[in-house]
PDB file of C-alpha atoms and ligand atoms in Angstrom:
ATOM      1  CA  MET H   1       5.026  16.261 -26.689  1.00  0.00           C
ATOM      2  CA  THR H   2       3.978  15.617 -23.082  1.00  0.00           C
ATOM      3  CA  THR H   3       0.492  14.410 -22.261  1.00  0.00           C
ATOM      4  CA  THR H   4      -1.444  16.410 -19.656  1.00  0.00           C
ATOM      5  CA  LEU H   5      -3.633  14.267 -17.443  1.00  0.00           C
ATOM      6  CA  PRO H   6      -7.074  15.185 -16.081  1.00  0.00           C
ATOM      7  CA  ILE H   7      -5.870  14.833 -12.506  1.00  0.00           C
ATOM      8  CA  GLU H   8      -6.654  16.661  -9.282  1.00  0.00           C
ATOM      9  CA  ARG H   9      -4.307  16.590  -6.305  1.00  0.00           C
ATOM     10  CA  GLN H  10      -6.217  15.935  -3.073  1.00  0.00           C
ATOM     11  CA  GLU H  11      -3.789  16.758  -0.257  1.00  0.00           C
ATOM     12  CA  PRO H  12      -0.205  18.009   0.145  1.00  0.00           C
ATOM     13  CA  ALA H  13       0.627  14.479   1.338  1.00  0.00           C
ATOM     14  CA  GLY H  14      -0.643  12.911  -1.876  1.00  0.00           C
ATOM     15  CA  GLY H  15      -3.621  11.462  -3.639  1.00  0.00           C
ATOM     16  CA  GLY H  16      -4.504  12.280  -7.236  1.00  0.00           C
ATOM     17  CA  ILE H  17      -7.976  11.701  -8.704  1.00  0.00           C
ATOM     18  CA  VAL H  18      -8.059  11.032 -12.438  1.00  0.00           C
ATOM     19  CA  THR H  19     -11.375  11.446 -14.235  1.00  0.00           C
ATOM     20  CA  GLY H  20     -12.433  10.689 -17.798  1.00  0.00           C
ATOM     21  CA  LEU H  21      -9.794   8.053 -18.556  1.00  0.00           C
ATOM     22  CA  ASP H  22     -10.464   4.375 -19.256  1.00  0.00           C
ATOM     23  CA  ALA H  23      -7.654   2.446 -17.556  1.00  0.00           C
ATOM     24  CA  ALA H  24      -8.186  -0.456 -19.946  1.00  0.00           C
ATOM     25  CA  ARG H  25      -7.455   1.735 -22.972  1.00  0.00           C
ATOM     26  CA  LEU H  26      -4.512   4.008 -22.208  1.00  0.00           C
ATOM     27  CA  ASP H  27      -2.220   4.729 -25.133  1.00  0.00           C
ATOM     28  CA  ASP H  28       1.514   4.594 -24.464  1.00  0.00           C
ATOM     29  CA  ALA H  29       1.963   8.368 -24.065  1.00  0.00           C
ATOM     30  CA  THR H  30      -0.907   8.600 -21.574  1.00  0.00           C
ATOM     31  CA  PHE H  31       0.376   5.569 -19.708  1.00  0.00           C
ATOM     32  CA  ALA H  32       3.818   7.200 -19.404  1.00  0.00           C
ATOM     33  CA  ALA H  33       2.154  10.331 -17.980  1.00  0.00           C
ATOM     34  CA  VAL H  34       0.203   8.182 -15.512  1.00  0.00           C
ATOM     35  CA  GLN H  35       3.439   6.501 -14.392  1.00  0.00           C
ATOM     36  CA  ALA H  36       5.041   9.896 -13.710  1.00  0.00           C
ATOM     37  CA  ALA H  37       1.907  11.112 -11.896  1.00  0.00           C
ATOM     38  CA  PHE H  38       1.920   7.994  -9.743  1.00  0.00           C
ATOM     39  CA  LEU H  39       5.414   8.732  -8.438  1.00  0.00           C
ATOM     40  CA  GLU H  40       4.394  12.326  -7.739  1.00  0.00           C
ATOM     41  CA  HIS H  41       1.056  11.653  -5.991  1.00  0.00           C
ATOM     42  CA  HIS H  42       1.846   8.229  -4.373  1.00  0.00           C
ATOM     43  CA  VAL H  43      -1.862   7.325  -4.524  1.00  0.00           C
ATOM     44  CA  LEU H  44      -3.840   7.555  -7.769  1.00  0.00           C
ATOM     45  CA  CYS H  45      -7.539   6.926  -8.278  1.00  0.00           C
ATOM     46  CA  PHE H  46      -9.177   6.348 -11.652  1.00  0.00           C
ATOM     47  CA  ARG H  47     -12.880   7.041 -11.228  1.00  0.00           C
ATOM     48  CA  GLY H  48     -15.587   5.105 -13.051  1.00  0.00           C
ATOM     49  CA  GLN H  49     -13.690   1.978 -14.126  1.00  0.00           C
ATOM     50  CA  ASP H  50     -15.900  -0.863 -15.279  1.00  0.00           C
ATOM     51  CA  LEU H  51     -13.224  -3.551 -15.468  1.00  0.00           C
ATOM     52  CA  THR H  52     -13.567  -7.321 -15.373  1.00  0.00           C
ATOM     53  CA  PRO H  53     -11.025  -9.132 -13.174  1.00  0.00           C
ATOM     54  CA  ASP H  54      -9.054 -10.016 -16.325  1.00  0.00           C
ATOM     55  CA  GLN H  55      -8.997  -6.372 -17.428  1.00  0.00           C
ATOM     56  CA  GLN H  56      -7.780  -5.362 -13.971  1.00  0.00           C
ATOM     57  CA  LEU H  57      -4.994  -7.933 -14.303  1.00  0.00           C
ATOM     58  CA  GLU H  58      -4.131  -6.659 -17.808  1.00  0.00           C
ATOM     59  CA  PHE H  59      -3.890  -3.085 -16.554  1.00  0.00           C
ATOM     60  CA  ALA H  60      -1.774  -4.216 -13.604  1.00  0.00           C
ATOM     61  CA  ALA H  61       0.559  -6.190 -15.900  1.00  0.00           C
ATOM     62  CA  ARG H  62       1.540  -2.932 -17.642  1.00  0.00           C
ATOM     63  CA  TRP H  63       3.228  -1.926 -14.364  1.00  0.00           C
ATOM     64  CA  GLY H  64       5.302  -5.050 -13.836  1.00  0.00           C
ATOM     65  CA  THR H  65       4.985  -8.632 -12.672  1.00  0.00           C
ATOM     66  CA  ILE H  66       1.817  -9.539 -10.815  1.00  0.00           C
ATOM     67  CA  SER H  67       2.613 -10.951  -7.405  1.00  0.00           C
ATOM     68  CA  HIS H  68       0.800 -13.726  -5.584  1.00  0.00           C
ATOM     69  CA  HIS H  69       0.234 -13.508  -1.860  1.00  0.00           C
ATOM     70  CA  PRO H  70       2.335 -16.134  -0.039  1.00  0.00           C
ATOM     71  CA  TYR H  71      -0.687 -17.524   1.858  1.00  0.00           C
ATOM     72  CA  VAL H  72      -3.956 -15.786   0.899  1.00  0.00           C
ATOM     73  CA  PRO H  73      -5.686 -17.506  -2.057  1.00  0.00           C
ATOM     74  CA  SER H  74      -6.789 -15.709  -5.243  1.00  0.00           C
ATOM     75  CA  LEU H  75     -10.284 -15.250  -6.632  1.00  0.00           C
ATOM     76  CA  GLU H  76     -11.121 -18.512  -8.339  1.00  0.00           C
ATOM     77  CA  GLY H  77     -10.091 -18.518 -12.008  1.00  0.00           C
ATOM     78  CA  HIS H  78      -8.155 -15.234 -11.653  1.00  0.00           C
ATOM     79  CA  PRO H  79      -4.724 -15.889 -10.122  1.00  0.00           C
ATOM     80  CA  GLY H  80      -3.388 -12.643  -8.684  1.00  0.00           C
ATOM     81  CA  VAL H  81      -6.789 -11.125  -7.816  1.00  0.00           C
ATOM     82  CA  MET H  82      -7.448 -11.151  -4.062  1.00  0.00           C
ATOM     83  CA  GLU H  83     -10.907 -10.542  -2.663  1.00  0.00           C
ATOM     84  CA  ILE H  84     -11.206  -7.940   0.110  1.00  0.00           C
ATOM     85  CA  PHE H  85     -14.547  -8.344   1.786  1.00  0.00           C
ATOM     86  CA  GLN H  86     -14.000  -8.006   5.485  1.00  0.00           C
ATOM     87  CA  VAL H  87     -12.075  -5.761   7.748  1.00  0.00           C
ATOM     88  CA  THR H  88      -9.450  -7.567   9.764  1.00  0.00           C
ATOM     89  CA  GLY H  89      -7.065  -6.436  12.477  1.00  0.00           C
ATOM     90  CA  ILE H  90      -4.475  -6.352   9.714  1.00  0.00           C
ATOM     91  CA  THR H  91      -6.348  -4.000   7.391  1.00  0.00           C
ATOM     92  CA  GLU H  92      -7.459  -1.748  10.280  1.00  0.00           C
ATOM     93  CA  THR H  93      -3.872  -1.201  11.434  1.00  0.00           C
ATOM     94  CA  TRP H  94      -1.530   1.183   9.619  1.00  0.00           C
ATOM     95  CA  HIS H  95       0.638  -0.977   7.371  1.00  0.00           C
ATOM     96  CA  ALA H  96       2.268  -1.486   4.011  1.00  0.00           C
ATOM     97  CA  ASP H  97       1.272  -4.677   2.179  1.00  0.00           C
ATOM     98  CA  THR H  98       3.103  -7.995   2.546  1.00  0.00           C
ATOM     99  CA  THR H  99       6.353  -6.517   3.852  1.00  0.00           C
ATOM    100  CA  GLN H 100       7.283  -9.922   5.316  1.00  0.00           C
ATOM    101  CA  VAL H 101       8.499 -11.195   1.923  1.00  0.00           C
ATOM    102  CA  ALA H 102      11.951 -10.705   0.397  1.00  0.00           C
ATOM    103  CA  ASN H 103      10.796  -8.108  -2.151  1.00  0.00           C
ATOM    104  CA  PRO H 104       7.554  -6.532  -0.882  1.00  0.00           C
ATOM    105  CA  PRO H 105       5.052  -5.414  -3.535  1.00  0.00           C
ATOM    106  CA  LYS H 106       5.780  -2.067  -5.157  1.00  0.00           C
ATOM    107  CA  ILE H 107       2.148  -1.302  -5.966  1.00  0.00           C
ATOM    108  CA  THR H 108      -1.268  -2.340  -4.698  1.00  0.00           C
ATOM    109  CA  MET H 109      -4.394  -1.743  -6.806  1.00  0.00           C
ATOM    110  CA  LEU H 110      -7.915  -1.970  -5.410  1.00  0.00           C
ATOM    111  CA  LEU H 111     -11.054  -1.899  -7.529  1.00  0.00           C
ATOM    112  CA  ALA H 112     -14.211  -1.029  -5.564  1.00  0.00           C
ATOM    113  CA  ARG H 113     -17.084  -3.297  -6.565  1.00  0.00           C
ATOM    114  CA  GLU H 114     -19.575  -2.870  -3.687  1.00  0.00           C
ATOM    115  CA  LEU H 115     -19.499  -0.232  -0.966  1.00  0.00           C
ATOM    116  CA  PRO H 116     -21.435   0.733   2.129  1.00  0.00           C
ATOM    117  CA  GLU H 117     -23.647   3.788   1.728  1.00  0.00           C
ATOM    118  CA  HIS H 118     -21.339   5.728   4.038  1.00  0.00           C
ATOM    119  CA  GLY H 119     -17.899   5.106   5.447  1.00  0.00           C
ATOM    120  CA  GLY H 120     -15.303   2.453   4.742  1.00  0.00           C
ATOM    121  CA  ASP H 121     -12.742   5.052   3.620  1.00  0.00           C
ATOM    122  CA  THR H 122      -9.113   4.090   3.226  1.00  0.00           C
ATOM    123  CA  MET H 123      -6.533   6.305   4.918  1.00  0.00           C
ATOM    124  CA  PHE H 124      -3.026   6.828   3.573  1.00  0.00           C
ATOM    125  CA  ALA H 125       0.043   8.262   5.300  1.00  0.00           C
ATOM    126  CA  ASN H 126       3.034   9.604   3.388  1.00  0.00           C
ATOM    127  CA  MET H 127       6.099   7.946   4.916  1.00  0.00           C
ATOM    128  CA  HIS H 128       8.571  10.150   2.983  1.00  0.00           C
ATOM    129  CA  MET H 129       7.135  13.074   4.944  1.00  0.00           C
ATOM    130  CA  ALA H 130       7.293  11.095   8.181  1.00  0.00           C
ATOM    131  CA  TYR H 131      10.977  10.373   7.551  1.00  0.00           C
ATOM    132  CA  ALA H 132      11.759  13.971   6.583  1.00  0.00           C
ATOM    133  CA  GLY H 133      10.059  15.181   9.784  1.00  0.00           C
ATOM    134  CA  LEU H 134      12.444  13.281  12.087  1.00  0.00           C
ATOM    135  CA  SER H 135      15.123  15.174  13.972  1.00  0.00           C
ATOM    136  CA  ASP H 136      18.669  14.833  12.606  1.00  0.00           C
ATOM    137  CA  GLY H 137      19.540  12.692  15.624  1.00  0.00           C
ATOM    138  CA  LEU H 138      16.686  10.230  15.251  1.00  0.00           C
ATOM    139  CA  ARG H 139      17.115  10.134  11.474  1.00  0.00           C
ATOM    140  CA  ALA H 140      20.757   9.109  11.918  1.00  0.00           C
ATOM    141  CA  THR H 141      19.706   6.326  14.323  1.00  0.00           C
ATOM    142  CA  VAL H 142      16.940   5.115  12.030  1.00  0.00           C
ATOM    143  CA  ASP H 143      19.321   5.126   9.044  1.00  0.00           C
ATOM    144  CA  SER H 144      21.542   2.648  10.862  1.00  0.00           C
ATOM    145  CA  LEU H 145      18.798   0.108  11.665  1.00  0.00           C
ATOM    146  CA  ARG H 146      17.107  -2.804   9.963  1.00  0.00           C
ATOM    147  CA  ALA H 147      13.777  -4.267  11.122  1.00  0.00           C
ATOM    148  CA  VAL H 148      12.631  -7.868  10.959  1.00  0.00           C
ATOM    149  CA  HIS H 149       9.215  -8.445   9.338  1.00  0.00           C
ATOM    150  CA  TYR H 150       7.275 -11.660  10.080  1.00  0.00           C
ATOM    151  CA  GLY H 151       4.310 -13.395   8.449  1.00  0.00           C
ATOM    152  CA  THR H 152       1.052 -13.343  10.410  1.00  0.00           C
ATOM    153  CA  GLU H 153      -0.703 -16.176  12.270  1.00  0.00           C
ATOM    154  CA  LEU H 154      -2.352 -17.032   8.986  1.00  0.00           C
ATOM    155  CA  ALA H 155       1.067 -17.889   7.543  1.00  0.00           C
ATOM    156  CA  ALA H 156       1.648 -20.420  10.320  1.00  0.00           C
ATOM    157  CA  GLN H 157      -1.850 -21.880   9.886  1.00  0.00           C
ATOM    158  CA  SER H 158      -1.418 -22.275   6.139  1.00  0.00           C
ATOM    159  CA  GLY H 159       1.854 -24.173   6.570  1.00  0.00           C
ATOM    160  CA  VAL H 160       4.047 -21.696   4.676  1.00  0.00           C
ATOM    161  CA  ASP H 161       7.777 -22.102   5.308  1.00  0.00           C
ATOM    162  CA  LYS H 162       8.647 -19.590   8.069  1.00  0.00           C
ATOM    163  CA  ALA H 163      11.808 -18.450   6.297  1.00  0.00           C
ATOM    164  CA  ALA H 164       9.787 -17.450   3.231  1.00  0.00           C
ATOM    165  CA  VAL H 165       7.782 -14.976   5.305  1.00  0.00           C
ATOM    166  CA  THR H 166      10.481 -13.595   7.619  1.00  0.00           C
ATOM    167  CA  HIS H 167      12.728 -10.891   6.187  1.00  0.00           C
ATOM    168  CA  SER H 168      14.654  -7.907   7.376  1.00  0.00           C
ATOM    169  CA  HIS H 169      14.592  -4.578   5.521  1.00  0.00           C
ATOM    170  CA  PRO H 170      16.212  -1.241   6.313  1.00  0.00           C
ATOM    171  CA  VAL H 171      14.019   0.890   8.590  1.00  0.00           C
ATOM    172  CA  ALA H 172      14.484   3.786   6.157  1.00  0.00           C
ATOM    173  CA  ILE H 173      14.553   2.392   2.629  1.00  0.00           C
ATOM    174  CA  ARG H 174      15.516   4.282  -0.488  1.00  0.00           C
ATOM    175  CA  HIS H 175      12.612   4.335  -2.934  1.00  0.00           C
ATOM    176  CA  PRO H 176      13.905   2.195  -5.817  1.00  0.00           C
ATOM    177  CA  GLU H 177      12.650   4.608  -8.487  1.00  0.00           C
ATOM    178  CA  THR H 178      12.961   8.085  -6.975  1.00  0.00           C
ATOM    179  CA  GLY H 179      15.816   7.462  -4.531  1.00  0.00           C
ATOM    180  CA  ARG H 180      13.867   9.319  -1.816  1.00  0.00           C
ATOM    181  CA  ARG H 181      14.136   7.917   1.706  1.00  0.00           C
ATOM    182  CA  THR H 182      10.969   6.659   3.362  1.00  0.00           C
ATOM    183  CA  LEU H 183      10.151   4.961   6.678  1.00  0.00           C
ATOM    184  CA  PHE H 184       9.417   1.296   6.139  1.00  0.00           C
ATOM    185  CA  VAL H 185       8.279  -0.216   9.454  1.00  0.00           C
ATOM    186  CA  ASN H 186       4.686  -1.169  10.243  1.00  0.00           C
ATOM    187  CA  ALA H 187       2.818  -2.682  13.164  1.00  0.00           C
ATOM    188  CA  ASP H 188       1.343  -5.592  11.190  1.00  0.00           C
ATOM    189  CA  TYR H 189       4.608  -7.283  10.318  1.00  0.00           C
ATOM    190  CA  VAL H 190       7.570  -5.830  12.238  1.00  0.00           C
ATOM    191  CA  ARG H 191       8.364  -7.284  15.651  1.00  0.00           C
ATOM    192  CA  HIS H 192      11.833  -5.915  16.385  1.00  0.00           C
ATOM    193  CA  PHE H 193      14.939  -4.270  14.989  1.00  0.00           C
ATOM    194  CA  ASP H 194      17.609  -6.598  13.696  1.00  0.00           C
ATOM    195  CA  GLY H 195      19.875  -7.501  16.637  1.00  0.00           C
ATOM    196  CA  TRP H 196      17.503  -5.950  19.227  1.00  0.00           C
ATOM    197  CA  THR H 197      14.967  -7.724  21.454  1.00  0.00           C
ATOM    198  CA  GLU H 198      11.245  -7.043  21.078  1.00  0.00           C
ATOM    199  CA  ALA H 199      11.193  -5.242  24.451  1.00  0.00           C
ATOM    200  CA  GLU H 200      14.096  -2.998  23.424  1.00  0.00           C
ATOM    201  CA  SER H 201      12.558  -2.277  20.025  1.00  0.00           C
ATOM    202  CA  ARG H 202       9.001  -1.545  21.148  1.00  0.00           C
ATOM    203  CA  PRO H 203       9.299   2.091  22.361  1.00  0.00           C
ATOM    204  CA  LEU H 204      11.024   3.342  19.215  1.00  0.00           C
ATOM    205  CA  LEU H 205       8.829   1.257  16.920  1.00  0.00           C
ATOM    206  CA  GLU H 206       5.693   2.612  18.632  1.00  0.00           C
ATOM    207  CA  TYR H 207       6.965   6.147  18.094  1.00  0.00           C
ATOM    208  CA  LEU H 208       7.670   5.517  14.405  1.00  0.00           C
ATOM    209  CA  TYR H 209       4.242   3.862  13.919  1.00  0.00           C
ATOM    210  CA  SER H 210       2.531   6.816  15.590  1.00  0.00           C
ATOM    211  CA  LEU H 211       3.755   9.148  12.826  1.00  0.00           C
ATOM    212  CA  ALA H 212       1.234   7.700  10.367  1.00  0.00           C
ATOM    213  CA  ALA H 213      -1.526   9.236  12.498  1.00  0.00           C
ATOM    214  CA  MET H 214      -0.279  12.823  11.867  1.00  0.00           C
ATOM    215  CA  PRO H 215      -3.040  14.542   9.845  1.00  0.00           C
ATOM    216  CA  GLU H 216      -0.572  16.547   7.739  1.00  0.00           C
ATOM    217  CA  TYR H 217       0.930  13.326   6.384  1.00  0.00           C
ATOM    218  CA  GLN H 218      -2.462  11.894   5.397  1.00  0.00           C
ATOM    219  CA  TYR H 219      -4.819  11.506   2.486  1.00  0.00           C
ATOM    220  CA  ARG H 220      -8.262   9.980   3.100  1.00  0.00           C
ATOM    221  CA  HIS H 221      -9.838   8.230   0.133  1.00  0.00           C
ATOM    222  CA  ARG H 222     -13.637   8.379  -0.020  1.00  0.00           C
ATOM    223  CA  TRP H 223     -14.636   5.538  -2.280  1.00  0.00           C
ATOM    224  CA  GLN H 224     -17.061   5.362  -5.176  1.00  0.00           C
ATOM    225  CA  VAL H 225     -18.009   2.117  -6.877  1.00  0.00           C
ATOM    226  CA  GLY H 226     -15.755   1.774  -9.940  1.00  0.00           C
ATOM    227  CA  ASP H 227     -12.765   3.490  -8.306  1.00  0.00           C
ATOM    228  CA  LEU H 228      -9.514   1.860  -9.339  1.00  0.00           C
ATOM    229  CA  LEU H 229      -7.142   3.036  -6.638  1.00  0.00           C
ATOM    230  CA  MET H 230      -3.426   2.305  -6.728  1.00  0.00           C
ATOM    231  CA  TRP H 231      -0.797   3.188  -4.184  1.00  0.00           C
ATOM    232  CA  ASP H 232       2.944   3.075  -3.907  1.00  0.00           C
ATOM    233  CA  ASN H 233       3.556   0.488  -1.207  1.00  0.00           C
ATOM    234  CA  ARG H 234       7.054   1.886  -0.530  1.00  0.00           C
ATOM    235  CA  SER H 235       5.892   5.498  -0.107  1.00  0.00           C
ATOM    236  CA  VAL H 236       2.683   5.225   1.898  1.00  0.00           C
ATOM    237  CA  GLN H 237       1.075   3.161   4.620  1.00  0.00           C
ATOM    238  CA  HIS H 238      -2.677   2.624   4.672  1.00  0.00           C
ATOM    239  CA  ARG H 239      -5.545   1.435   6.848  1.00  0.00           C
ATOM    240  CA  VAL H 240      -9.266   1.030   6.362  1.00  0.00           C
ATOM    241  CA  VAL H 241     -11.744   2.890   8.606  1.00  0.00           C
ATOM    242  CA  HIS H 242     -14.246   0.389   9.968  1.00  0.00           C
ATOM    243  CA  ASP H 243     -17.181   2.706  10.605  1.00  0.00           C
ATOM    244  CA  TYR H 244     -19.866   0.946   8.536  1.00  0.00           C
ATOM    245  CA  GLY H 245     -21.020  -1.885  10.780  1.00  0.00           C
ATOM    246  CA  ASP H 246     -21.775  -5.060   8.880  1.00  0.00           C
ATOM    247  CA  ALA H 247     -22.670  -3.378   5.547  1.00  0.00           C
ATOM    248  CA  ARG H 248     -21.079  -5.037   2.535  1.00  0.00           C
ATOM    249  CA  ARG H 249     -17.782  -3.670   1.217  1.00  0.00           C
ATOM    250  CA  TYR H 250     -16.181  -5.704  -1.562  1.00  0.00           C
ATOM    251  CA  LEU H 251     -13.021  -4.888  -3.515  1.00  0.00           C
ATOM    252  CA  HIS H 252     -10.593  -6.709  -5.795  1.00  0.00           C
ATOM    253  CA  ARG H 253      -6.920  -6.329  -5.017  1.00  0.00           C
ATOM    254  CA  VAL H 254      -3.918  -6.896  -7.285  1.00  0.00           C
ATOM    255  CA  THR H 255      -0.297  -6.321  -6.254  1.00  0.00           C
ATOM    256  CA  LEU H 256       2.873  -5.920  -8.308  1.00  0.00           C
ATOM    257  CA  GLU H 257       6.192  -7.494  -7.400  1.00  0.00           C
ATOM    258  CA  GLY H 258       8.701  -5.114  -5.890  1.00  0.00           C
ATOM    259  CA  ASP H 259      12.467  -4.710  -6.090  1.00  0.00           C
ATOM    260  CA  PRO H 260      15.041  -5.509  -3.402  1.00  0.00           C
ATOM    261  CA  LEU H 261      15.006  -2.735  -0.817  1.00  0.00           C
ATOM    262  CA  GLU H 262      18.103  -0.853   0.306  1.00  0.00           C
TER     263      GLU H 262
HETATM  264  C1  SIN S   1      -5.670  -3.586   2.473  1.00  0.00           C
HETATM  265  O1  SIN S   1      -5.154  -3.264   3.531  1.00  0.00           O
HETATM  266  O2  SIN S   1      -5.024  -4.170   1.606  1.00  0.00           O
HETATM  267  C2  SIN S   1      -7.131  -3.251   2.204  1.00  0.00           C
HETATM  268  C3  SIN S   1      -7.446  -1.820   2.392  1.00  0.00           C
HETATM  269  C4  SIN S   1      -8.922  -1.528   2.235  1.00  0.00           C
HETATM  270  O3  SIN S   1      -9.755  -2.448   2.369  1.00  0.00           O
HETATM  271  O4  SIN S   1      -9.264  -0.377   1.985  1.00  0.00           O
END
């Protein structure tokens, strides 16, 4: 028997809101239905989750191995939980998370603990749709390219070995679970195509980055405290909207280790 979830699709591009489920207490059949829904919607939000950091980690561990950021420290006493409390150039730019490592995270989960009264939404862009929207000619070019992803300034400051945070991935990866192609270049971490200079790469990279701004590829998440939001880091890019001045916005982030990308 299949389990039907209380889920509402938000946009053609993705985003499913699940209400009335306690993420800390999903039986196996419901969890299997959630896994299938995640691949279908790319971004899933469980409303009203009152989870401790350990419960967030336990829920995350059902999805795979918890990953540890190569240079950003965890919340004290909770390895794997990262605190998000300020907007940075990195979070305000369209990106996928930590693509500079060998196997970038497959999933990111954010739990909203404190929010501004208005604003601070997170935007998502469906990169399967962006890939499918390319002309045959550009798609063939993109299929033949790899891009080199680099760690940020913070990596250099924290003394991380450069090689550990410099990796090349195909520009159009195959989603390891669905096999669907998706564009996998982002302005936070990519500097050039493999074998191309930065100057040669820039015009095409800028064009590919600009696709995330197409409204028809987007889902905009309007947060509530207690939202546990998870996204497929291979399928979507995201960015936060910094429209709330210096009001407090505080979330806990957990990521799951990904597979090699082809
Ligand atoms: C992130 O980019 O990981 C954080 C996104 C957000 O703060 O909404």
